[in-house]
Amino acid sequence: MSKDYHPIEPIEILLVEDSPEDADLTVEILGDAKVLNRIHVVEDGVEALKFLRQQGDYANAPRPDLILLDLNLPRKDGREVLAELKADPDLKLIPVVVLTTSGANEDILRTYALNANCYVTKPVSLEEFAKVIRSIEFFWLVAVKLPKPPS
């Protein structure tokens, strides 16, 4: 190998999801991705913010390149997480995909007002859910250039 060779770094994904079934399915689909990625899963908003701020058990957590965020979470809901994340100068540039069961227009408007990068409603059927995750994978992990923090 030449000295100019640089291995591709995996894309770090933080999945904030309280449904074990949805989390497992998302991890499985993204695990089959053609793009190298590492998925970290937390089950509520409090844990998400600890992970992002590298606090407690997450002192060595990597900075995510992308966050998949459910809205209806225990302890601190996704809207609160999004508001705190986007108000933090060190974290606000991390793209956030809201991935939730809610199709309510008020939720859509509020999350975009809080600077979510996109809003995706989870389909009920397994097949459609898999298609949605694959489309997120293609768009966010292949087509989009994700921001990296300055060195």
PDB file of C-alpha atoms in Angstrom:
ATOM      1  CA  MET A   1       0.000   0.000   0.000  1.00  0.00           C
ATOM      2  CA  SER A   2       1.165   3.493  -0.730  1.00  0.00           C
ATOM      3  CA  LYS A   3       1.739   5.912   2.099  1.00  0.00           C
ATOM      4  CA  ASP A   4      -1.135   8.015   0.695  1.00  0.00           C
ATOM      5  CA  TYR A   5      -3.659   5.272   1.524  1.00  0.00           C
ATOM      6  CA  HIS A   6      -6.198   6.327   4.157  1.00  0.00           C
ATOM      7  CA  PRO A   7      -8.774   3.776   5.266  1.00  0.00           C
ATOM      8  CA  ILE A   8     -12.343   4.974   5.078  1.00  0.00           C
ATOM      9  CA  GLU A   9     -13.661   5.813   8.527  1.00  0.00           C
ATOM     10  CA  PRO A  10     -17.032   4.301   9.368  1.00  0.00           C
ATOM     11  CA  ILE A  11     -20.000   6.617   9.628  1.00  0.00           C
ATOM     12  CA  GLU A  12     -21.040   6.879  13.271  1.00  0.00           C
ATOM     13  CA  ILE A  13     -24.818   6.742  13.727  1.00  0.00           C
ATOM     14  CA  LEU A  14     -26.683   7.397  16.957  1.00  0.00           C
ATOM     15  CA  LEU A  15     -30.100   5.747  16.979  1.00  0.00           C
ATOM     16  CA  VAL A  16     -32.378   7.110  19.701  1.00  0.00           C
ATOM     17  CA  GLU A  17     -35.258   4.638  19.825  1.00  0.00           C
ATOM     18  CA  ASP A  18     -37.275   3.225  22.723  1.00  0.00           C
ATOM     19  CA  SER A  19     -38.903   0.393  20.755  1.00  0.00           C
ATOM     20  CA  PRO A  20     -36.563  -2.627  20.902  1.00  0.00           C
ATOM     21  CA  GLU A  21     -38.217  -4.091  17.794  1.00  0.00           C
ATOM     22  CA  ASP A  22     -37.739  -0.905  15.725  1.00  0.00           C
ATOM     23  CA  ALA A  23     -34.184  -0.492  17.043  1.00  0.00           C
ATOM     24  CA  ASP A  24     -33.260  -4.104  16.203  1.00  0.00           C
ATOM     25  CA  LEU A  25     -34.760  -3.858  12.726  1.00  0.00           C
ATOM     26  CA  THR A  26     -33.035  -0.546  11.998  1.00  0.00           C
ATOM     27  CA  VAL A  27     -29.681  -1.896  13.206  1.00  0.00           C
ATOM     28  CA  GLU A  28     -30.143  -5.043  11.105  1.00  0.00           C
ATOM     29  CA  ILE A  29     -30.976  -3.111   7.924  1.00  0.00           C
ATOM     30  CA  LEU A  30     -28.161  -0.604   8.380  1.00  0.00           C
ATOM     31  CA  GLY A  31     -25.815  -3.467   9.276  1.00  0.00           C
ATOM     32  CA  ASP A  32     -26.386  -4.854   5.786  1.00  0.00           C
ATOM     33  CA  ALA A  33     -25.501  -1.480   4.252  1.00  0.00           C
ATOM     34  CA  LYS A  34     -22.841  -1.167   1.602  1.00  0.00           C
ATOM     35  CA  VAL A  35     -21.512   1.844   3.521  1.00  0.00           C
ATOM     36  CA  LEU A  36     -19.314   1.126   6.523  1.00  0.00           C
ATOM     37  CA  ASN A  37     -21.124   2.346   9.632  1.00  0.00           C
ATOM     38  CA  ARG A  38     -21.253   1.872  13.384  1.00  0.00           C
ATOM     39  CA  ILE A  39     -24.610   2.161  15.082  1.00  0.00           C
ATOM     40  CA  HIS A  40     -24.976   3.167  18.713  1.00  0.00           C
ATOM     41  CA  VAL A  41     -28.415   2.745  20.284  1.00  0.00           C
ATOM     42  CA  VAL A  42     -29.856   4.560  23.288  1.00  0.00           C
ATOM     43  CA  GLU A  43     -33.428   4.157  24.537  1.00  0.00           C
ATOM     44  CA  ASP A  44     -34.363   7.609  25.788  1.00  0.00           C
ATOM     45  CA  GLY A  45     -33.617  11.305  25.514  1.00  0.00           C
ATOM     46  CA  VAL A  46     -31.607  11.547  28.717  1.00  0.00           C
ATOM     47  CA  GLU A  47     -29.232   8.820  27.517  1.00  0.00           C
ATOM     48  CA  ALA A  48     -29.029  10.448  24.078  1.00  0.00           C
ATOM     49  CA  LEU A  49     -27.810  13.723  25.544  1.00  0.00           C
ATOM     50  CA  LYS A  50     -25.318  11.921  27.801  1.00  0.00           C
ATOM     51  CA  PHE A  51     -23.990  10.083  24.748  1.00  0.00           C
ATOM     52  CA  LEU A  52     -23.716  13.295  22.725  1.00  0.00           C
ATOM     53  CA  ARG A  53     -22.000  15.140  25.570  1.00  0.00           C
ATOM     54  CA  GLN A  54     -19.768  12.137  26.367  1.00  0.00           C
ATOM     55  CA  GLN A  55     -20.915  12.000  29.980  1.00  0.00           C
ATOM     56  CA  GLY A  56     -20.909   9.100  32.451  1.00  0.00           C
ATOM     57  CA  ASP A  57     -20.846   5.699  30.751  1.00  0.00           C
ATOM     58  CA  TYR A  58     -20.452   7.484  27.415  1.00  0.00           C
ATOM     59  CA  ALA A  59     -17.162   9.273  28.219  1.00  0.00           C
ATOM     60  CA  ASN A  60     -15.505   7.563  25.240  1.00  0.00           C
ATOM     61  CA  ALA A  61     -18.482   7.692  22.882  1.00  0.00           C
ATOM     62  CA  PRO A  62     -17.682   8.798  19.341  1.00  0.00           C
ATOM     63  CA  ARG A  63     -19.242  11.937  17.930  1.00  0.00           C
ATOM     64  CA  PRO A  64     -22.084  10.783  15.681  1.00  0.00           C
ATOM     65  CA  ASP A  65     -22.082  11.806  12.022  1.00  0.00           C
ATOM     66  CA  LEU A  66     -25.850  11.297  11.918  1.00  0.00           C
ATOM     67  CA  ILE A  67     -28.637  10.986  14.495  1.00  0.00           C
ATOM     68  CA  LEU A  68     -31.848   9.011  13.934  1.00  0.00           C
ATOM     69  CA  LEU A  69     -34.245  10.373  16.537  1.00  0.00           C
ATOM     70  CA  ASP A  70     -37.648   9.096  17.619  1.00  0.00           C
ATOM     71  CA  LEU A  71     -39.960  11.776  19.029  1.00  0.00           C
ATOM     72  CA  ASN A  72     -41.935   9.858  21.628  1.00  0.00           C
ATOM     73  CA  LEU A  73     -39.270   8.827  24.117  1.00  0.00           C
ATOM     74  CA  PRO A  74     -39.320   8.205  27.861  1.00  0.00           C
ATOM     75  CA  ARG A  75     -37.689  10.587  30.365  1.00  0.00           C
ATOM     76  CA  LYS A  76     -36.969  13.319  27.788  1.00  0.00           C
ATOM     77  CA  ASP A  77     -38.815  13.296  24.486  1.00  0.00           C
ATOM     78  CA  GLY A  78     -37.262  13.755  21.077  1.00  0.00           C
ATOM     79  CA  ARG A  79     -38.455  17.345  20.743  1.00  0.00           C
ATOM     80  CA  GLU A  80     -36.574  18.300  23.920  1.00  0.00           C
ATOM     81  CA  VAL A  81     -33.482  16.414  22.739  1.00  0.00           C
ATOM     82  CA  LEU A  82     -33.639  18.172  19.376  1.00  0.00           C
ATOM     83  CA  ALA A  83     -34.024  21.602  21.012  1.00  0.00           C
ATOM     84  CA  GLU A  84     -31.023  21.032  23.320  1.00  0.00           C
ATOM     85  CA  LEU A  85     -28.919  19.529  20.564  1.00  0.00           C
ATOM     86  CA  LYS A  86     -29.538  22.383  18.115  1.00  0.00           C
ATOM     87  CA  ALA A  87     -28.914  24.992  20.861  1.00  0.00           C
ATOM     88  CA  ASP A  88     -25.479  23.508  21.600  1.00  0.00           C
ATOM     89  CA  PRO A  89     -22.733  25.101  19.460  1.00  0.00           C
ATOM     90  CA  ASP A  90     -20.637  21.906  19.604  1.00  0.00           C
ATOM     91  CA  LEU A  91     -23.461  19.616  18.474  1.00  0.00           C
ATOM     92  CA  LYS A  92     -25.819  21.681  16.337  1.00  0.00           C
ATOM     93  CA  LEU A  93     -24.241  20.739  13.007  1.00  0.00           C
ATOM     94  CA  ILE A  94     -24.875  17.003  13.452  1.00  0.00           C
ATOM     95  CA  PRO A  95     -27.692  16.133  11.034  1.00  0.00           C
ATOM     96  CA  VAL A  96     -30.841  14.828  12.714  1.00  0.00           C
ATOM     97  CA  VAL A  97     -33.349  12.604  10.951  1.00  0.00           C
ATOM     98  CA  VAL A  98     -36.568  12.458  12.934  1.00  0.00           C
ATOM     99  CA  LEU A  99     -37.874   8.913  12.513  1.00  0.00           C
ATOM    100  CA  THR A 100     -41.210   8.529  14.257  1.00  0.00           C
ATOM    101  CA  THR A 101     -44.689   7.036  14.062  1.00  0.00           C
ATOM    102  CA  SER A 102     -46.334  10.458  14.295  1.00  0.00           C
ATOM    103  CA  GLY A 103     -47.647  11.935  11.081  1.00  0.00           C
ATOM    104  CA  ALA A 104     -49.215  14.902  12.877  1.00  0.00           C
ATOM    105  CA  ASN A 105     -48.626  18.178  11.071  1.00  0.00           C
ATOM    106  CA  GLU A 106     -47.965  19.949  14.397  1.00  0.00           C
ATOM    107  CA  ASP A 107     -45.083  17.509  15.092  1.00  0.00           C
ATOM    108  CA  ILE A 108     -43.693  18.026  11.599  1.00  0.00           C
ATOM    109  CA  LEU A 109     -43.857  21.822  11.904  1.00  0.00           C
ATOM    110  CA  ARG A 110     -42.376  21.841  15.407  1.00  0.00           C
ATOM    111  CA  THR A 111     -39.438  19.593  14.557  1.00  0.00           C
ATOM    112  CA  TYR A 112     -38.539  21.621  11.476  1.00  0.00           C
ATOM    113  CA  ALA A 113     -38.819  24.784  13.607  1.00  0.00           C
ATOM    114  CA  LEU A 114     -36.308  23.110  15.946  1.00  0.00           C
ATOM    115  CA  ASN A 115     -33.984  22.620  12.931  1.00  0.00           C
ATOM    116  CA  ALA A 116     -34.422  18.907  12.253  1.00  0.00           C
ATOM    117  CA  ASN A 117     -32.806  18.026   8.943  1.00  0.00           C
ATOM    118  CA  CYS A 118     -35.699  15.848   7.844  1.00  0.00           C
ATOM    119  CA  TYR A 119     -38.838  14.194   9.138  1.00  0.00           C
ATOM    120  CA  VAL A 120     -39.708  10.601   8.260  1.00  0.00           C
ATOM    121  CA  THR A 121     -42.845   8.782   9.378  1.00  0.00           C
ATOM    122  CA  LYS A 122     -42.271   5.102  10.190  1.00  0.00           C
ATOM    123  CA  PRO A 123     -44.487   2.859   8.101  1.00  0.00           C
ATOM    124  CA  VAL A 124     -46.397   0.124   9.891  1.00  0.00           C
ATOM    125  CA  SER A 125     -45.514  -2.730   7.531  1.00  0.00           C
ATOM    126  CA  LEU A 126     -42.153  -4.440   7.897  1.00  0.00           C
ATOM    127  CA  GLU A 127     -41.461  -4.257   4.155  1.00  0.00           C
ATOM    128  CA  GLU A 128     -42.215  -0.531   3.967  1.00  0.00           C
ATOM    129  CA  PHE A 129     -40.181   0.131   7.131  1.00  0.00           C
ATOM    130  CA  ALA A 130     -37.193  -1.606   5.527  1.00  0.00           C
ATOM    131  CA  LYS A 131     -37.614   0.515   2.368  1.00  0.00           C
ATOM    132  CA  VAL A 132     -37.659   3.700   4.427  1.00  0.00           C
ATOM    133  CA  ILE A 133     -34.488   2.737   6.322  1.00  0.00           C
ATOM    134  CA  ARG A 134     -32.744   1.844   3.050  1.00  0.00           C
ATOM    135  CA  SER A 135     -33.767   5.200   1.555  1.00  0.00           C
ATOM    136  CA  ILE A 136     -32.365   6.996   4.624  1.00  0.00           C
ATOM    137  CA  GLU A 137     -29.204   4.925   4.232  1.00  0.00           C
ATOM    138  CA  PHE A 138     -28.832   5.827   0.562  1.00  0.00           C
ATOM    139  CA  PHE A 139     -29.545   9.514   1.008  1.00  0.00           C
ATOM    140  CA  TRP A 140     -27.652  10.199   4.248  1.00  0.00           C
ATOM    141  CA  LEU A 141     -24.805   7.693   3.958  1.00  0.00           C
ATOM    142  CA  VAL A 142     -24.193   7.743   0.199  1.00  0.00           C
ATOM    143  CA  ALA A 143     -25.565  10.862  -1.498  1.00  0.00           C
ATOM    144  CA  VAL A 144     -25.016  13.485   1.221  1.00  0.00           C
ATOM    145  CA  LYS A 145     -21.666  14.866   2.351  1.00  0.00           C
ATOM    146  CA  LEU A 146     -21.840  14.810   6.157  1.00  0.00           C
ATOM    147  CA  PRO A 147     -20.109  17.550   8.154  1.00  0.00           C
ATOM    148  CA  LYS A 148     -17.028  16.664  10.153  1.00  0.00           C
ATOM    149  CA  PRO A 149     -16.018  18.786  13.136  1.00  0.00           C
ATOM    150  CA  PRO A 150     -12.921  20.925  12.569  1.00  0.00           C
ATOM    151  CA  SER A 151      -9.712  19.235  13.680  1.00  0.00           C
TER     152      SER A 151
END
